[in-house]
CSV table of C-alpha atoms in Angstrom, one decimal:
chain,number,residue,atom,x,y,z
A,1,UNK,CA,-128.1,-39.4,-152.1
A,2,UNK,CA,-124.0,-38.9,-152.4
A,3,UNK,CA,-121.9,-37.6,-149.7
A,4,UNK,CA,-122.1,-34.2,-151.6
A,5,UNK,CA,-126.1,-33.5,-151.9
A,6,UNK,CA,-126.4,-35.0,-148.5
A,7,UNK,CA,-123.9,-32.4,-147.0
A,8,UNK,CA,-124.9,-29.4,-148.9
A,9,UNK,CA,-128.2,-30.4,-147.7
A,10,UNK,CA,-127.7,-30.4,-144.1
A,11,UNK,CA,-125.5,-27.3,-144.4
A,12,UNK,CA,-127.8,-25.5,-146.2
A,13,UNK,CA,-130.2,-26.1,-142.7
A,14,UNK,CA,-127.3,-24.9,-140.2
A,15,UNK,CA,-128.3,-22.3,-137.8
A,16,UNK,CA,-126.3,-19.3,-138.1
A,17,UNK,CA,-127.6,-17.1,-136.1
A,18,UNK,CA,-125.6,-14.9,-133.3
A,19,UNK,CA,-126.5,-16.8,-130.6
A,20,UNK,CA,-125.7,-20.2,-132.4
A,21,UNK,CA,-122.2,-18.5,-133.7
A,22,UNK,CA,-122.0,-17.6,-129.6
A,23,UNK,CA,-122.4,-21.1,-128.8
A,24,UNK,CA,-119.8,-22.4,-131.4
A,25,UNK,CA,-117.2,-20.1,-130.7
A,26,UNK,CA,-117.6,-20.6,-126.7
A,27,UNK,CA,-117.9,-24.3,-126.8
A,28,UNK,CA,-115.2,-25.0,-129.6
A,29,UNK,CA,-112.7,-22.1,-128.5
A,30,UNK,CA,-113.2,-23.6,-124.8
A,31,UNK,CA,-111.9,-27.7,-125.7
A,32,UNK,CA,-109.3,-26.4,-127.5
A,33,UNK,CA,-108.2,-24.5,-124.5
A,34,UNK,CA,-108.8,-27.3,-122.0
A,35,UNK,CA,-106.5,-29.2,-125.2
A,36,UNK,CA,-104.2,-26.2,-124.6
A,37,UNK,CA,-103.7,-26.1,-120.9
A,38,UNK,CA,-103.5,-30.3,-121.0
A,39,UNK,CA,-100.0,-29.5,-123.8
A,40,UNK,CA,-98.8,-27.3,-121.6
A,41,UNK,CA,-99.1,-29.5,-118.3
A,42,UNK,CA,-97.7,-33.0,-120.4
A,43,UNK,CA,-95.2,-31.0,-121.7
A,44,UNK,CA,-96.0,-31.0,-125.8
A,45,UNK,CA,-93.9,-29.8,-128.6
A,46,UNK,CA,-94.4,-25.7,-128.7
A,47,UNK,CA,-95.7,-26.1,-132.3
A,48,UNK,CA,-98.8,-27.7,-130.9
A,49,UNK,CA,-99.2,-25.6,-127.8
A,50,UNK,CA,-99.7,-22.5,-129.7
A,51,UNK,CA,-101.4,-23.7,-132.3
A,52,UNK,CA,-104.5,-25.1,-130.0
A,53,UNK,CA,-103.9,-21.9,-127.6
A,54,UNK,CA,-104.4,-19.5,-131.0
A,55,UNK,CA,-107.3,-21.4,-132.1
A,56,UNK,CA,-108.9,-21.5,-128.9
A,57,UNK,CA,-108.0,-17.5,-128.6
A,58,UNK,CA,-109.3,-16.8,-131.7
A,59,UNK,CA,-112.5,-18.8,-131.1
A,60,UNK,CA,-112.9,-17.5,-127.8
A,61,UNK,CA,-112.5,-13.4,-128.5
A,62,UNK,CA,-114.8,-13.8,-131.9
A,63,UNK,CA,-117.2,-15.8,-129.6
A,64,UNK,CA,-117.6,-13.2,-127.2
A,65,UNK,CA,-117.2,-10.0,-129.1
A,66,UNK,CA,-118.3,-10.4,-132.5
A,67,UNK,CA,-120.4,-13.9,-133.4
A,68,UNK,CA,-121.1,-12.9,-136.6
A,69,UNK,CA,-117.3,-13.1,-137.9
A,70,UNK,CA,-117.4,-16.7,-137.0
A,71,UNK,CA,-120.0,-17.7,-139.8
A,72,UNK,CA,-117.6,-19.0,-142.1
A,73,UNK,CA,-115.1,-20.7,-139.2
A,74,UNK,CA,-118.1,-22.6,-138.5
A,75,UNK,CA,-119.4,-23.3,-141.8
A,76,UNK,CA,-115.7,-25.1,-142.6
A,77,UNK,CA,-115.5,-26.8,-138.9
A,78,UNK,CA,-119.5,-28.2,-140.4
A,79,UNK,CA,-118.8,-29.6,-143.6
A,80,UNK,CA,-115.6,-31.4,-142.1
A,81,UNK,CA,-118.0,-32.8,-139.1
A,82,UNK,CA,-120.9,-33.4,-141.8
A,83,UNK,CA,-118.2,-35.2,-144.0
A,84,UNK,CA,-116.8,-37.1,-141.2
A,85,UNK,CA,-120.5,-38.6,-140.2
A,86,UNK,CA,-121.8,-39.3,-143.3
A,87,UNK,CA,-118.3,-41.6,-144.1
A,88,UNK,CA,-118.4,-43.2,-140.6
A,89,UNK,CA,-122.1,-44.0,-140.4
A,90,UNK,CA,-121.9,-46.2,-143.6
A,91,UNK,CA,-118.6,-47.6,-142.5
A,92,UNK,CA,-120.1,-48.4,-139.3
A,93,UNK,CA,-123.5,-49.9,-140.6
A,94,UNK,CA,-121.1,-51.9,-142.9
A,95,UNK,CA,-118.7,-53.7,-140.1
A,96,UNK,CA,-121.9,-54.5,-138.3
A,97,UNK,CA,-123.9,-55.8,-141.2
A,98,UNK,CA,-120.6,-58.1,-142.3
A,99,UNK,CA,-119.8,-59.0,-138.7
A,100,UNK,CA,-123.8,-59.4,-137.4
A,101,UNK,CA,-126.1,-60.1,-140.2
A,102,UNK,CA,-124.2,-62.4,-142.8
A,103,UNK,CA,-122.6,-64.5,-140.1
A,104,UNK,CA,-126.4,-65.0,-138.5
A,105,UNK,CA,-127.6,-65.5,-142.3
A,106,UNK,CA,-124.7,-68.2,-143.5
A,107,UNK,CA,-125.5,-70.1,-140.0
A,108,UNK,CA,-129.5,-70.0,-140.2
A,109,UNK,CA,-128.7,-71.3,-144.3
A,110,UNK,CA,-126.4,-73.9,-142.9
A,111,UNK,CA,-128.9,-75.1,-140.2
A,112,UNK,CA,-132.0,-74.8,-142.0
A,113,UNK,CA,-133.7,-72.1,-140.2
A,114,UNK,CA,-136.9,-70.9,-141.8
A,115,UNK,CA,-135.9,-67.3,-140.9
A,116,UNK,CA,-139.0,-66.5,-143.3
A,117,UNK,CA,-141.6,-68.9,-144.7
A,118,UNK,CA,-142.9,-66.6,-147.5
A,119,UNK,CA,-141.5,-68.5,-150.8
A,120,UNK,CA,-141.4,-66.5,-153.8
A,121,UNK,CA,-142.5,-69.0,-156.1
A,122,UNK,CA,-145.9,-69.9,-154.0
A,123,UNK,CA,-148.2,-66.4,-155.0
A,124,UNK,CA,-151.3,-66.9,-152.8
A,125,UNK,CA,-154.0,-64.1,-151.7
A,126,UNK,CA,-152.6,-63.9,-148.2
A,127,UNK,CA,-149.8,-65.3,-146.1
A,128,UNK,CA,-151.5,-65.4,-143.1
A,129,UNK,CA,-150.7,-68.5,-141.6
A,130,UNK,CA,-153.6,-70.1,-138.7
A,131,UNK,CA,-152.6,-71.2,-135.7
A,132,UNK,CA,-155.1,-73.5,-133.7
A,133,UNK,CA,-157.5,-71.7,-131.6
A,134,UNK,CA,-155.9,-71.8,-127.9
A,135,UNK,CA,-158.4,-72.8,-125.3
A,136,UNK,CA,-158.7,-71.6,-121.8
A,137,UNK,CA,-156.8,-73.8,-120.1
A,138,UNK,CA,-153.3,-73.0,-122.4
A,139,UNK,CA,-154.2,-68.9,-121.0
A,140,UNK,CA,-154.5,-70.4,-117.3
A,141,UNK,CA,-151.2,-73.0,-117.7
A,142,UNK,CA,-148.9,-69.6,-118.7
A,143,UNK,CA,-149.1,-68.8,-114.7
């Protein structure tokens, strides 16, 4: 699916219930007043300052007094998040595919490593491969 269906999807599965509108409003509201009190104490530009101390005000009173108001505060703050995964798991899953699995690939190609020994052009009935029957003295060599 596309980054659209999959987030409509999830978001159409949020919880938006009081207590989970609680939650969100306490737990947001509270970083960005632990954001806020780290401006103030470092000193950054008032614009910033306020803005992180509204939010978190904002967050905060709605959190405590009236959840419900939150619903669509959250529902915005969850499409950015669900947005944000679904672009950084697949750029993610890229880097370590080009930087883990093609290197490993070109160097097993240029080696000759049978990473598989199922050909595509040799159509059997199984590809089980026997292995000669170990006796009991190989079990009683391993310790």
């Amino acid at each position: 699916m596309g980054l659209r269906a999959d987030v409509t999807h999830e978001l159409s599965a949020l919880d938006t219930s009081s207590k989970a509108m609680r939650k969100f409003g306490l737990t947001v509201g509270g970083v960005f007043a632990a954001i806020t009190a780290l401006g103030v104490w470092k000193h950054w530009s008032q614009p910033v300052v306020v803005t992180f101390g509204s939010l978190a005000a904002f967050l905060l009173f709605f959190g405590l007094i009236a959840p419900a108001l939150l619903r669509t505060p959250h529902r915005v703050w969850m499409t950015f998040a669900l947005a944000l995964g679904w672009c950084m798991s697949r750029l993610i899953l890229s880097i370590l595919f080009v930087l883990a699995v093609i290197p490993v690939a070109m160097l097993g190609r240029v080696m000759r490593l049978p990473f598989i020994q199922i050909r595509r052009h040799t159509p059997r009935d199984s590809y089980w491969i026997d292995h000669p029957a170990r006796t009991a003295k190989h079990h009683a060599d391993m310790f």
